[in-house]
XYZ file of N, CA and C in Angstrom:
756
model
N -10.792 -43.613 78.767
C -9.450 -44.129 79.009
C -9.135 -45.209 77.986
N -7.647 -45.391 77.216
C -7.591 -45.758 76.329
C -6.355 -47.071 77.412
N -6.602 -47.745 77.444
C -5.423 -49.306 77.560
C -4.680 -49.920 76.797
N -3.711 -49.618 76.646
C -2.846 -50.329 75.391
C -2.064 -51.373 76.279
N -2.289 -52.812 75.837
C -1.423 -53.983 76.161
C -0.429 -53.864 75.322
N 0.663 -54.810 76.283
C 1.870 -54.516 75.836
C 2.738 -56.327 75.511
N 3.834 -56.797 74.792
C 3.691 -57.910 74.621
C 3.444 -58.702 73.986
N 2.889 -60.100 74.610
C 2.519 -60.781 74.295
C 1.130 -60.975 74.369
N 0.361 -60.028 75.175
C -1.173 -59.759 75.853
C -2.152 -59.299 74.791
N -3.407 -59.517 75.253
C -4.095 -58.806 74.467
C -5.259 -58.248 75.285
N -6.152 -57.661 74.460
C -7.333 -56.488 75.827
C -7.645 -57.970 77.817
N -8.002 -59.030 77.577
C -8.200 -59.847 78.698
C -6.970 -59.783 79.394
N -6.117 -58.768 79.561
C -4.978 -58.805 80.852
C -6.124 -57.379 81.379
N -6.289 -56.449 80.764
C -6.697 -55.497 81.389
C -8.140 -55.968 81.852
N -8.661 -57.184 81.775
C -10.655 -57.344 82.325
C -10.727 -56.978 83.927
N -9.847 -56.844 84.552
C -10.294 -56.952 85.795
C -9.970 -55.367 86.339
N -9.041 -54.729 85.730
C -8.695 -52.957 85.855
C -9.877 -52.496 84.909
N -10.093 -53.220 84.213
C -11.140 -51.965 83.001
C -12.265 -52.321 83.901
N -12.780 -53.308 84.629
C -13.817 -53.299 85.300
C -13.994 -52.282 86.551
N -13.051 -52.110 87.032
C -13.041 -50.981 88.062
C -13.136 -49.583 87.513
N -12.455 -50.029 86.566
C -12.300 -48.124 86.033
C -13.838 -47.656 85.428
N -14.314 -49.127 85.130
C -15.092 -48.606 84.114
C -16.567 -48.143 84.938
N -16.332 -47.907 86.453
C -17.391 -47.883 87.423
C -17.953 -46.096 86.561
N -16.382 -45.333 86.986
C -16.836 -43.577 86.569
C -16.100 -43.491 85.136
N -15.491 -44.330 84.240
C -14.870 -44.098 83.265
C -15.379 -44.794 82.135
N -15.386 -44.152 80.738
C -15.650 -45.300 79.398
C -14.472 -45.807 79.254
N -14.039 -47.334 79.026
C -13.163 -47.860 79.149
C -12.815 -48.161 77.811
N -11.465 -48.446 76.934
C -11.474 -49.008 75.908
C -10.451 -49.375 75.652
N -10.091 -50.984 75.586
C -9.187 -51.407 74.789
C -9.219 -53.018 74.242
N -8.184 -53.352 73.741
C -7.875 -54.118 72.428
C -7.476 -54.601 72.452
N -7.309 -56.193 71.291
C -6.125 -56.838 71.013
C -4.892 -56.469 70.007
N -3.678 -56.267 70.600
C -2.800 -55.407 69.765
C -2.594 -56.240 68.283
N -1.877 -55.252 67.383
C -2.217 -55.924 65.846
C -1.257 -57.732 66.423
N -1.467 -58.256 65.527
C -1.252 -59.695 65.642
C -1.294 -60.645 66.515
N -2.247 -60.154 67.083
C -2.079 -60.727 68.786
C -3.185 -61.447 68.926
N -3.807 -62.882 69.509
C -4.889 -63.121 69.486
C -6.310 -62.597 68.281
N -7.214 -62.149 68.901
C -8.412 -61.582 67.650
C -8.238 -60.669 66.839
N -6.508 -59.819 66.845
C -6.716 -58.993 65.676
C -5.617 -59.463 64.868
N -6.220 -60.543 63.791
C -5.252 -61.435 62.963
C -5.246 -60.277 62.314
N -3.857 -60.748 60.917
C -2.853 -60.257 60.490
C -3.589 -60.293 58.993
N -3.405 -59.437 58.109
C -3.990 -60.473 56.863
C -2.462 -60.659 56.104
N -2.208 -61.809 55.583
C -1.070 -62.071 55.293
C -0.064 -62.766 55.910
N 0.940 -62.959 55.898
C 2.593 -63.783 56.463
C 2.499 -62.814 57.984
N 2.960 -63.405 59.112
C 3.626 -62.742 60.362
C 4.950 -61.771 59.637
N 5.000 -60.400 59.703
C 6.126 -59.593 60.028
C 6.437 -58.979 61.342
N 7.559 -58.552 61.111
C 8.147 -58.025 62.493
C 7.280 -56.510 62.661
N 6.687 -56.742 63.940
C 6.259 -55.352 64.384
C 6.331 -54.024 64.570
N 6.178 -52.998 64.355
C 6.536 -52.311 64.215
C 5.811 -50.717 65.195
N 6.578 -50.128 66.407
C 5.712 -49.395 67.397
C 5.129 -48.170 66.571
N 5.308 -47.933 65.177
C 5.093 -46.836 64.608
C 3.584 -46.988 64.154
N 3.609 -48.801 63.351
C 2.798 -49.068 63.184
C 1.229 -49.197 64.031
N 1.718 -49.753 65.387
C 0.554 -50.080 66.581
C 0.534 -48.876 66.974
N 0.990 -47.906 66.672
C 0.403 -46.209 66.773
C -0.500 -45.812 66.210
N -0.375 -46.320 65.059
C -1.203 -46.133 63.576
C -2.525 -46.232 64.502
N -2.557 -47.822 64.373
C -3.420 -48.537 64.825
C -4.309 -48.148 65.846
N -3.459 -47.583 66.912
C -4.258 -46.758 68.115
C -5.048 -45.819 67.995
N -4.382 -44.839 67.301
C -4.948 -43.218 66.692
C -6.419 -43.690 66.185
N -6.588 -44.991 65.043
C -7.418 -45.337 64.357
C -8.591 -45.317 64.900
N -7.998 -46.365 66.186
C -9.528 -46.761 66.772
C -10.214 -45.486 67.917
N -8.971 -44.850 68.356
C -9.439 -43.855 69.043
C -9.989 -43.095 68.489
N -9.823 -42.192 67.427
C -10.482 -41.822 66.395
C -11.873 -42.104 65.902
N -12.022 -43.792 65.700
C -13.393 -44.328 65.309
C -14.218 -44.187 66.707
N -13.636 -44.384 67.815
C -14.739 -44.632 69.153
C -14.879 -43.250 69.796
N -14.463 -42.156 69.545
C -14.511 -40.723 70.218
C -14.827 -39.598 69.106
N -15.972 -39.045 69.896
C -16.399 -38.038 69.036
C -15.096 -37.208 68.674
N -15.873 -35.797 67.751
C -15.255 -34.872 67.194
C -14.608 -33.733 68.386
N -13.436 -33.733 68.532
C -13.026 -32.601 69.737
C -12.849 -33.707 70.879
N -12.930 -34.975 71.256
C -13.268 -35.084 72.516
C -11.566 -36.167 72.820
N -11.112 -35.984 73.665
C -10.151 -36.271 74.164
C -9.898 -37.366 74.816
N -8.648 -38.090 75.558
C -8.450 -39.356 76.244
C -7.528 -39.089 77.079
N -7.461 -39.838 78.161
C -6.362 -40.343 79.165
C -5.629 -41.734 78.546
N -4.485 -42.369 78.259
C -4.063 -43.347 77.497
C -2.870 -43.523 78.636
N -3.380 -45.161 79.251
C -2.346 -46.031 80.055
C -1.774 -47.078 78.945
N -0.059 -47.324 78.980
C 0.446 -48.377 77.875
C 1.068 -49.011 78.758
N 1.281 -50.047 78.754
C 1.836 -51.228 79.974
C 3.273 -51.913 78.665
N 4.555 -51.878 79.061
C 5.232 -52.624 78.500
C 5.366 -52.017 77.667
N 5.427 -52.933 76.082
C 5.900 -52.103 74.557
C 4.489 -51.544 74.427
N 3.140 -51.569 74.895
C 2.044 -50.628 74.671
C 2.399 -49.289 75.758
N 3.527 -49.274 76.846
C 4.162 -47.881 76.933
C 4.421 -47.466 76.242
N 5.372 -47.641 75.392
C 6.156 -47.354 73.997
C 4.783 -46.714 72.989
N 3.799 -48.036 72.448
C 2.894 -47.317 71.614
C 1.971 -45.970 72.705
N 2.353 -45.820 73.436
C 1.299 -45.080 74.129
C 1.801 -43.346 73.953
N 3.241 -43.578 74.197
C 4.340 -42.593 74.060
C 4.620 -41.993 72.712
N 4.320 -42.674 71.841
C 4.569 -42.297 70.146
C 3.037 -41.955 70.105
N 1.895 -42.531 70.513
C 0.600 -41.555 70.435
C 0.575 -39.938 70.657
N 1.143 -39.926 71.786
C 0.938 -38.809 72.910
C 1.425 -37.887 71.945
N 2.689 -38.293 71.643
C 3.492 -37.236 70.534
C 2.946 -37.242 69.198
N 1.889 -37.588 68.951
C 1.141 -37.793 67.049
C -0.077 -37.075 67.666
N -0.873 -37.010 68.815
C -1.956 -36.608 68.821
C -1.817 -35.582 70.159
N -1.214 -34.855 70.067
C -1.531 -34.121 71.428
C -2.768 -33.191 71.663
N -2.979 -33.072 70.493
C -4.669 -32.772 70.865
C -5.564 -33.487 71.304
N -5.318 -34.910 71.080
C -6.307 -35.580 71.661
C -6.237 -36.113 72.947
N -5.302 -35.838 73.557
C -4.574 -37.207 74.968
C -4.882 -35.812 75.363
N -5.375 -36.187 76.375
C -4.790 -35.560 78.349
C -3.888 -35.736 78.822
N -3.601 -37.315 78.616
C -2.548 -37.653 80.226
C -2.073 -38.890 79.536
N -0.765 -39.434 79.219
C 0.067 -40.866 79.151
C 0.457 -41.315 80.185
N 0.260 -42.363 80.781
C 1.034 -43.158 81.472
C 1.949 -44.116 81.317
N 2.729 -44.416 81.165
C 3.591 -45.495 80.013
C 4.218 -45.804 81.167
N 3.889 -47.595 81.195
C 4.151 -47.954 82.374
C 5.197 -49.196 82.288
N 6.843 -48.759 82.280
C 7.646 -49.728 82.220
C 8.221 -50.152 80.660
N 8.029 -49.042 79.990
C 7.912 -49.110 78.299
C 9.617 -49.786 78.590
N 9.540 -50.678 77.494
C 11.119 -51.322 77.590
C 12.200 -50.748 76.401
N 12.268 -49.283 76.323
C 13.031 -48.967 75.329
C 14.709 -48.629 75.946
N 14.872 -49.871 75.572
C 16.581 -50.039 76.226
C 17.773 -49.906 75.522
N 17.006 -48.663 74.470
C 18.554 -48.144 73.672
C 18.734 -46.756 74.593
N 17.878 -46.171 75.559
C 18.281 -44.951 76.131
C 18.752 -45.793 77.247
N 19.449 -46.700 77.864
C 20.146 -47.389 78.690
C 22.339 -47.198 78.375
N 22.982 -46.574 79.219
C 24.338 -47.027 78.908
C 25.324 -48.009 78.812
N 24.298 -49.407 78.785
C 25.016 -50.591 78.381
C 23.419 -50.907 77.326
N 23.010 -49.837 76.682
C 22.085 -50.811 75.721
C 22.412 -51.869 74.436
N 23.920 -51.728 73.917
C 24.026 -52.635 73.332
C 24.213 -54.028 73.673
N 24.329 -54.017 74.799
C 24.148 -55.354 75.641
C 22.927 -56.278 75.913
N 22.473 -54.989 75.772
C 20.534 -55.409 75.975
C 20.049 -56.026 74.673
N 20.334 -55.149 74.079
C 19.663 -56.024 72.241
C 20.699 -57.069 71.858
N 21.368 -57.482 72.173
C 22.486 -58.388 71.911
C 21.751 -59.511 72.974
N 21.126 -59.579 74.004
C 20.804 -60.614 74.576
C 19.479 -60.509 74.117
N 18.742 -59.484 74.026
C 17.137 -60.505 72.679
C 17.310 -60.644 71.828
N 18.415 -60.502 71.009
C 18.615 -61.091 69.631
C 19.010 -62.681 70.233
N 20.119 -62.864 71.382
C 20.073 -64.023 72.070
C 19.148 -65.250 72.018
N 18.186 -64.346 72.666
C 16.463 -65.147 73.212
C 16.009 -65.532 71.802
N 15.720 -64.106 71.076
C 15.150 -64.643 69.263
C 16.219 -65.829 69.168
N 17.010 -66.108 69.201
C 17.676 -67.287 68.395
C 17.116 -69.062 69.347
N 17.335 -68.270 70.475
C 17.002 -69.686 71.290
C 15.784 -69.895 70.702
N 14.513 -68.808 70.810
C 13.228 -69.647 70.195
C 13.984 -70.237 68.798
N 14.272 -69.430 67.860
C 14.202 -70.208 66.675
C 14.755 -72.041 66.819
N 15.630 -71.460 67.769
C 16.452 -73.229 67.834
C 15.839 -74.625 68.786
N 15.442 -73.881 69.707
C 14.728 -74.480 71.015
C 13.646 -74.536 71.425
N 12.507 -72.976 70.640
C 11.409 -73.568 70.958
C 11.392 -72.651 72.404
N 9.696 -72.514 72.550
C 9.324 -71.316 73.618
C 9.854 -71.025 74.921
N 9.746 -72.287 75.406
C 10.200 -72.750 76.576
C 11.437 -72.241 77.047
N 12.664 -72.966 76.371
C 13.271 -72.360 76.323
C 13.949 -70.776 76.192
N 13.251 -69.938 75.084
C 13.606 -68.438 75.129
C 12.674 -68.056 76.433
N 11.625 -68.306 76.937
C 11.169 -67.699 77.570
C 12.251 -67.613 79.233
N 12.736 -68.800 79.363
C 14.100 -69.430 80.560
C 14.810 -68.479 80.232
N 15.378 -68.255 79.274
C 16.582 -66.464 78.993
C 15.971 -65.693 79.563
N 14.661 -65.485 78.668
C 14.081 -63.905 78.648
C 14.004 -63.435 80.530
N 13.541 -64.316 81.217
C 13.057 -63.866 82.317
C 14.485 -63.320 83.237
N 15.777 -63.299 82.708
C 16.434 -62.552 83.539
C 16.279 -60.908 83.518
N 15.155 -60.415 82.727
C 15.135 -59.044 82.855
C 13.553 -58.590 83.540
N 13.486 -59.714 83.667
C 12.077 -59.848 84.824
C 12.395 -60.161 86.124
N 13.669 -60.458 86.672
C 14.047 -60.508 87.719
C 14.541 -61.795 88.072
N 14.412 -62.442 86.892
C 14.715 -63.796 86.990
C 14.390 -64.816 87.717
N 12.720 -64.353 87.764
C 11.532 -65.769 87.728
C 10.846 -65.563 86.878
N 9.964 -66.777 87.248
C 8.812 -67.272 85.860
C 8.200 -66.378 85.612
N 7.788 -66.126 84.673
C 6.401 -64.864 84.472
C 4.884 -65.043 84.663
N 3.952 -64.679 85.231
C 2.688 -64.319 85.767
C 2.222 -65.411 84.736
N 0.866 -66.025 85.165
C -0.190 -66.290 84.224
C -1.101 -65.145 84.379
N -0.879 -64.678 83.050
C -1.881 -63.746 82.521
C -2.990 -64.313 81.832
N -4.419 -63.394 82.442
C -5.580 -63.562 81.193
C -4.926 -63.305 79.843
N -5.691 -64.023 78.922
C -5.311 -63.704 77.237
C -6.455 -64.862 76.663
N -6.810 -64.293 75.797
C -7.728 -64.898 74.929
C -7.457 -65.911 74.442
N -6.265 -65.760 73.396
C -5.091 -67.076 72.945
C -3.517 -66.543 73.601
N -2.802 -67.663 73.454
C -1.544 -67.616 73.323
C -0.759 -67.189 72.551
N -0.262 -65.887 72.261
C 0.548 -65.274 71.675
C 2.239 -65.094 71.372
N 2.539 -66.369 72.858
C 4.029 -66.218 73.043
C 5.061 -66.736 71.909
N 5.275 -67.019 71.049
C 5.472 -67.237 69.606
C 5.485 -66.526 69.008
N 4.536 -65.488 68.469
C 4.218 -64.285 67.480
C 5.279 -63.252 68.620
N 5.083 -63.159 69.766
C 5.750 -62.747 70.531
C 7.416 -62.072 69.978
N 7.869 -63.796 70.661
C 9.215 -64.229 70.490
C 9.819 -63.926 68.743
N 8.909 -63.945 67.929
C 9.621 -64.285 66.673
C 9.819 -62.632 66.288
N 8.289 -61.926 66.398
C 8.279 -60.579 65.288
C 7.656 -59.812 66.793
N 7.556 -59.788 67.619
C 7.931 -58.407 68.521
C 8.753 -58.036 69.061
N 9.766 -58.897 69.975
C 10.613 -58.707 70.897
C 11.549 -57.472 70.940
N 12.611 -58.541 69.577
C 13.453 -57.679 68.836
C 13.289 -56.242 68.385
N 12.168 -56.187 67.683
C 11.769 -54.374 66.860
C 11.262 -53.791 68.031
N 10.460 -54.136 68.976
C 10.099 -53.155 70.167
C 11.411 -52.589 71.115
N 12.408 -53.590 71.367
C 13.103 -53.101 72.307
C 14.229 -52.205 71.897
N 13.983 -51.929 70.799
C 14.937 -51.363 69.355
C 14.327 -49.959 69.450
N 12.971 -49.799 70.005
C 12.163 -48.551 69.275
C 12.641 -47.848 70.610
N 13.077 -46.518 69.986
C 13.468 -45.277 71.289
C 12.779 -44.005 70.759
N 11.897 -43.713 72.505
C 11.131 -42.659 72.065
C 11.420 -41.490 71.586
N 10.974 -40.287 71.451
C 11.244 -39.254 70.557
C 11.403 -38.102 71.759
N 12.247 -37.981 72.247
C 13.061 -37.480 73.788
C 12.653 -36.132 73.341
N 13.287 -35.448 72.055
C 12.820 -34.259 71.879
C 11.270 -33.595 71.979
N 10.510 -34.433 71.346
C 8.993 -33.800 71.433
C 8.820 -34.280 72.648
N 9.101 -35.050 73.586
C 8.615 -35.807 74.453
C 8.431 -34.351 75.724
N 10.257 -34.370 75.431
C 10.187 -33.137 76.817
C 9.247 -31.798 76.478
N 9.538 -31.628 75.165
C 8.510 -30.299 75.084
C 6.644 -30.550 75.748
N 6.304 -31.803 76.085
C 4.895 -32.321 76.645
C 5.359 -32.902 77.894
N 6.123 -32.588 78.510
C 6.314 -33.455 79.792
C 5.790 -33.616 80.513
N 4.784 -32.109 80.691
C 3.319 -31.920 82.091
C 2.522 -33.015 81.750
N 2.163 -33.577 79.973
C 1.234 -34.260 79.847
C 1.525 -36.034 80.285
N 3.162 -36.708 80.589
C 3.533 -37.652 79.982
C 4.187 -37.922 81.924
N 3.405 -39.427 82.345
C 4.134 -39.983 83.249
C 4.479 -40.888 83.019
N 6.047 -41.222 84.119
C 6.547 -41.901 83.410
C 6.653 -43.207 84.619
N 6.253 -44.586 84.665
C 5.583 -45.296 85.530
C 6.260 -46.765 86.024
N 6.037 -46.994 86.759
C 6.664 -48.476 86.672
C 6.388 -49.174 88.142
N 6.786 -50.517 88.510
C 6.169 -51.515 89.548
C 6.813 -50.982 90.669
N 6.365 -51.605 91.795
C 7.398 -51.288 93.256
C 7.709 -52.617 93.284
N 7.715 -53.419 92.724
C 7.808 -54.678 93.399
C 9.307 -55.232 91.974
N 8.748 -54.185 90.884
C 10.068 -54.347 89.612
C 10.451 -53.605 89.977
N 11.195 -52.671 90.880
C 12.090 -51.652 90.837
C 13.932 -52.108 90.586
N 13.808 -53.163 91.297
C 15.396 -54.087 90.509
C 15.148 -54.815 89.201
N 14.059 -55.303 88.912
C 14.299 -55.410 87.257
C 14.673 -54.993 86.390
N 15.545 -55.295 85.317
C 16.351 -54.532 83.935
C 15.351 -54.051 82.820
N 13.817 -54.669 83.052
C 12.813 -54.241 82.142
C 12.656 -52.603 82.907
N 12.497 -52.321 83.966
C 12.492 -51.373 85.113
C 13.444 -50.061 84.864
N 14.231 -50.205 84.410
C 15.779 -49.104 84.224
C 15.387 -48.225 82.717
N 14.487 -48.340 81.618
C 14.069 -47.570 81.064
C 13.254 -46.567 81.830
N 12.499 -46.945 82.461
C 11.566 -45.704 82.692
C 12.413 -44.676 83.974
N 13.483 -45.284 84.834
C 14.405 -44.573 85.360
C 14.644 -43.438 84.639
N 15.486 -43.804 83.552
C 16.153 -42.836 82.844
C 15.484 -41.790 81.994
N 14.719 -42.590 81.205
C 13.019 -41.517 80.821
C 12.430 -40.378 81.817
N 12.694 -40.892 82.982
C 11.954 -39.711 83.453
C 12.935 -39.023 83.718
N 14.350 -39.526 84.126
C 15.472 -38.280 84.131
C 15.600 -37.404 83.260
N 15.470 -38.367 81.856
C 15.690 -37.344 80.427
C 14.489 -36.163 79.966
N 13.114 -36.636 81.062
C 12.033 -35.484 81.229
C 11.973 -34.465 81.889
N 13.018 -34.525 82.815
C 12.526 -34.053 83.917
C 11.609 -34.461 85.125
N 11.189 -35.178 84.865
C 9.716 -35.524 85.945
C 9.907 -36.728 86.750
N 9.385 -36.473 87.834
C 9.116 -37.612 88.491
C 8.533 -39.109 88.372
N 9.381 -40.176 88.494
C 8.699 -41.680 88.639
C 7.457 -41.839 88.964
N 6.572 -42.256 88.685
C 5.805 -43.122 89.662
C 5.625 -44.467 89.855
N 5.201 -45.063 90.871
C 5.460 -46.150 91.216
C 3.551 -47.325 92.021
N 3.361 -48.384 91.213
C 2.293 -48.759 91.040
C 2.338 -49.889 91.733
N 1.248 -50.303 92.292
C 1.278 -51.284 93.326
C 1.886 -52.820 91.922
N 2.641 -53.527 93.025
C 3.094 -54.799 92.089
C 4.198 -54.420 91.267
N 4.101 -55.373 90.090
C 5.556 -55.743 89.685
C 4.891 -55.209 88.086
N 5.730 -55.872 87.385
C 5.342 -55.488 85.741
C 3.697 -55.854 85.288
N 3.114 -56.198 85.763
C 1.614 -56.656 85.154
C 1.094 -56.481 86.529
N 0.991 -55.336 87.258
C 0.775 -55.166 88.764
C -0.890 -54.785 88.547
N -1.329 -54.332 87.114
C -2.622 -54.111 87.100
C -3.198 -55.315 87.054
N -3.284 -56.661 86.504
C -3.154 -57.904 86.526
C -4.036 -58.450 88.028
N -2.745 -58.385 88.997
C -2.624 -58.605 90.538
C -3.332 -57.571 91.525
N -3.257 -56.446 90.779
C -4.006 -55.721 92.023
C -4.808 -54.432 91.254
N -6.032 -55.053 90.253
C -6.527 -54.427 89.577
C -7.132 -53.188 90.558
N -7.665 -53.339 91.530
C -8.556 -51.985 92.327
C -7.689 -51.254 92.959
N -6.502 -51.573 93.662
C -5.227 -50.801 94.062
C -4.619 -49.934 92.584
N -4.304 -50.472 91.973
C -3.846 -49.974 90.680
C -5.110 -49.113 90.171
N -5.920 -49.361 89.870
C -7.086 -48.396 88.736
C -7.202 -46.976 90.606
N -6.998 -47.112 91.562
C -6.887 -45.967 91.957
C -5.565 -44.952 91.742
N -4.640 -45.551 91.929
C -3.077 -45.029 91.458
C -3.492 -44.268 90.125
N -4.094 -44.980 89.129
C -4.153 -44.919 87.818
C -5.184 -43.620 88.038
N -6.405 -43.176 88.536
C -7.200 -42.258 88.745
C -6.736 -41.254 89.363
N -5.926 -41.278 90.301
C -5.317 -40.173 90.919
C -4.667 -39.741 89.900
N -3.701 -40.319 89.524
C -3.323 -39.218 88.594
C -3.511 -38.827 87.591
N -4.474 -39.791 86.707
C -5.106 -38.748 85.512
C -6.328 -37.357 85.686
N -6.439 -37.318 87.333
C -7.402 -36.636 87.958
C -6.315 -35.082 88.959
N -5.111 -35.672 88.765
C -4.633 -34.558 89.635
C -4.727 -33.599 88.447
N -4.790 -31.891 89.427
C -4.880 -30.790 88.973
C -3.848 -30.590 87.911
N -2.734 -30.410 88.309
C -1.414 -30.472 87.899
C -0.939 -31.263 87.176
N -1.392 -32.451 86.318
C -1.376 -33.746 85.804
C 0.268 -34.263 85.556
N 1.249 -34.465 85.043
C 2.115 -34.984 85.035
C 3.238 -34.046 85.796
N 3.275 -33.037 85.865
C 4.155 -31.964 86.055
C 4.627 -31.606 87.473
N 5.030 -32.564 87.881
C 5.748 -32.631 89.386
C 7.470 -32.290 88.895
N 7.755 -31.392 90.314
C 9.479 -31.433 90.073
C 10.367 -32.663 90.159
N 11.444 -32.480 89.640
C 11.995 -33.689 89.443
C 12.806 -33.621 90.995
N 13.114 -35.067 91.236
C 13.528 -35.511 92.657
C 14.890 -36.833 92.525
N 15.423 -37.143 92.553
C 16.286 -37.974 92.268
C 15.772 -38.872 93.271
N 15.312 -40.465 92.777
C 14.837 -40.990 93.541
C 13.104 -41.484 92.750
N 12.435 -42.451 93.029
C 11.025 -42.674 92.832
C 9.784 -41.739 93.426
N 8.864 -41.756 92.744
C 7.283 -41.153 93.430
C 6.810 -42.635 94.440
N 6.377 -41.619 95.226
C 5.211 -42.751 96.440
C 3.859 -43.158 95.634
């Protein structure tokens, strides 16, 4: 099983889910490029989900034999990189879970959406973290956000060169649906009114397939790592793997 953090995070949000999983599963994941331990060589640029694809393929590649395959959970904009995998390697994935990916140009007020993180980008530049982070959280439901494990503090590299280019990146709808059995599409019970939340709505409309829905809110693996890594096992273990009929409405 491959974990892609999403964010501002790096592999220590997932220590307490990779520990469960990792009872019947090889577990593996990372700090995303610029994030904590996997410095940059050079100036901070703006991120890029094509790029942390790259990046993924790489290491999956280096840590898995010849022929041998993965299940790949992406939480946040590592939904997003998880989703541009699925579609670069479909030989190698089993099963995506992309859980809450925030691509809010398939939204019908999305120019509204990038118009308020270009917003937030400006407040950091002017104000400083604190501040953008006080914006940002109206699409979190409009409270504070979790203390997450993390190695270092990333919210800066964050704010400056991810925000913006991730919430910009829209998946590739066409190849997507042609793999739909392989690709769920995921999100919190506890975010189901969040505006980070309303991408994966529509994603799974534009798939066909059914929601599913994970104990907690946006970092619900975080909060309820052994509730979650079963959610997370069931379904990279069902027969049928992504390919439920579509239902108007969420999965239980």
């Amino acid at each position: 099983m491959l974990l892609i953090a999403g964010g501002n995070s790096d592999a220590a949000v997932f220590k307490r889910l990779a520990d469960v999983l990792a009872v019947d599963h090889r577990v593996i994941t990372y700090d995303p490029r610029g994030n904590s331990r996997s410095l940059l060589d050079g100036p901070p640029t703006d991120q890029q989900v094509e790029e942390h694809t790259d990046d993924a393929y790489r290491l999956l590649d280096h840590l898995t034999g010849p022929g041998e395959s993965a299940y790949v959970f992406g939480s946040c904009s590592g939904g997003l990189v998880a989703l541009e995998l699925a579609v670069r390697s479909q030989d190698r994935i089993r099963l995506t879970v992309a859980h809450e990916p925030p691509a809010m140009g398939l939204l019908p007020d999305a120019e509204e959406y990038l118009a308020f993180f270009d917003d937030v980008h400006e407040t950091f530049r002017r104000e400083g973290v604190a501040a953008a982070l006080r914006k940002l959280q109206l699409v979190f439901g409009d409270g504070p956000a979790p203390t997450l494990p993390e190695a270092h503090d990333n919210t800066a590299f964050f704010l400056a060169h991810t925000l913006r280019p991730v919430t910009r990146f829209v998946p590739d709808l066409g190849k997507l649906v042609t793999m739909a059995d392989r690709i769920v599409v995921a999100g919190g019970r506890d975010s189901r009114t969040h505006a980070v939340h309303r991408p994966a709505v529509v994603l799974a409309e534009r798939l066909g397939c059914e929601r599913k829905l994970f104990p907690g809110g946006h970092v619900g693996y975080a909060r309820y790592p052994a509730e979650f890594a079963r959610r997370l096992v069931g379904l990279f273990t069902a027969p049928s793997g992504a390919a439920t009929p579509f239902r108007t409405g969420a999965g239980g």
